[in-house]
PDB file of C-alpha atoms in Angstrom:
ATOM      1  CA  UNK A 239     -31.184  79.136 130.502  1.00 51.00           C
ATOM      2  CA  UNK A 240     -29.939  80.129 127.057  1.00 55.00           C
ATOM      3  CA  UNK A 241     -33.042  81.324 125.217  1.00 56.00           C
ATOM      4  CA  UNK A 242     -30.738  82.658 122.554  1.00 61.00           C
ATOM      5  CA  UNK A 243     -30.510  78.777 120.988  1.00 66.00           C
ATOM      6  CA  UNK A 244     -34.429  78.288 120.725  1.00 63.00           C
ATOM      7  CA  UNK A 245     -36.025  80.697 118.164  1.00 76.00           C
ATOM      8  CA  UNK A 246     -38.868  82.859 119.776  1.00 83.00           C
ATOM      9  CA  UNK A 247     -41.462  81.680 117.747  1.00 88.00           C
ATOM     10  CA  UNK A 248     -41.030  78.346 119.412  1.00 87.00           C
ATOM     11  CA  UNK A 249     -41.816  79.464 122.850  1.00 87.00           C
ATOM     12  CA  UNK A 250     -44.613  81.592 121.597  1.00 90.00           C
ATOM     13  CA  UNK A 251     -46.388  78.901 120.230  1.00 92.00           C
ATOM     14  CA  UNK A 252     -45.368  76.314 122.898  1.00 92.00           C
ATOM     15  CA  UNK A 253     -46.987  79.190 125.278  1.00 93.00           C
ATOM     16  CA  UNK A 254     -50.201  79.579 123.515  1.00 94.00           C
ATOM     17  CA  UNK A 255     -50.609  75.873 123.349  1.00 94.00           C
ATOM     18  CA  UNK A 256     -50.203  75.233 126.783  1.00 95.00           C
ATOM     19  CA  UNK A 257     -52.586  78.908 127.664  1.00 95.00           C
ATOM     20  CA  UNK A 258     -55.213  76.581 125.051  1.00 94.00           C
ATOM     21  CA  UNK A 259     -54.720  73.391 126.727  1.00 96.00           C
ATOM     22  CA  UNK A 260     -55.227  74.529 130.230  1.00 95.00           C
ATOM     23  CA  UNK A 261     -57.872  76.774 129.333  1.00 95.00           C
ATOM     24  CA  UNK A 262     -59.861  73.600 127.259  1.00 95.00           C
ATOM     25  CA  UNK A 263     -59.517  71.380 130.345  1.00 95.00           C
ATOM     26  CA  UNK A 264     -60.456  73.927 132.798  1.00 95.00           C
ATOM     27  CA  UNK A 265     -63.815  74.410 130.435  1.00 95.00           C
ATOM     28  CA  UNK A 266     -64.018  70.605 130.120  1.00 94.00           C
ATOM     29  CA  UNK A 267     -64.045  70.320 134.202  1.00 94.00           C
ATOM     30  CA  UNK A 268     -66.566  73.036 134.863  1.00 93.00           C
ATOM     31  CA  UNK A 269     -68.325  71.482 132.038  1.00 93.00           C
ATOM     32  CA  UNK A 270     -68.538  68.032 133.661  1.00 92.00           C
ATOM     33  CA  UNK A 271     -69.012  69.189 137.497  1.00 92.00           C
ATOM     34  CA  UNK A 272     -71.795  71.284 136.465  1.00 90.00           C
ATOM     35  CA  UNK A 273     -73.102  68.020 134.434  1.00 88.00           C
ATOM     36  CA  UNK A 274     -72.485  66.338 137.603  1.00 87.00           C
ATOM     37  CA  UNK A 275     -74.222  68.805 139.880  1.00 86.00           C
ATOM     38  CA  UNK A 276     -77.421  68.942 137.525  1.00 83.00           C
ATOM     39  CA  UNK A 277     -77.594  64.615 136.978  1.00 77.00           C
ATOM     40  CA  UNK A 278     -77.165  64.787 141.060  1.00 60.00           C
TER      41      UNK A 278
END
């Protein structure tokens, strides 16, 4: 892999963006099926 030639703080924020992206979508989805659920 060679995670000697990327600094750490690079992954750690490259991890928490991702972990904060996929936790905003899931929101946003449960947000709009439960939207969906109560207009239907």
């Amino acid at each position: 892999m060679g995670s000697m030639c990327h600094p750490p703080i690079v992954i750690v924020s490259l991890s928490f963006s991702f972990l904060y992206a996929s936790t905003y979508v899931a929101d946003l989805a449960m947000l709009l099926s439960f939207r969906l659920y109560r207009g239907f």
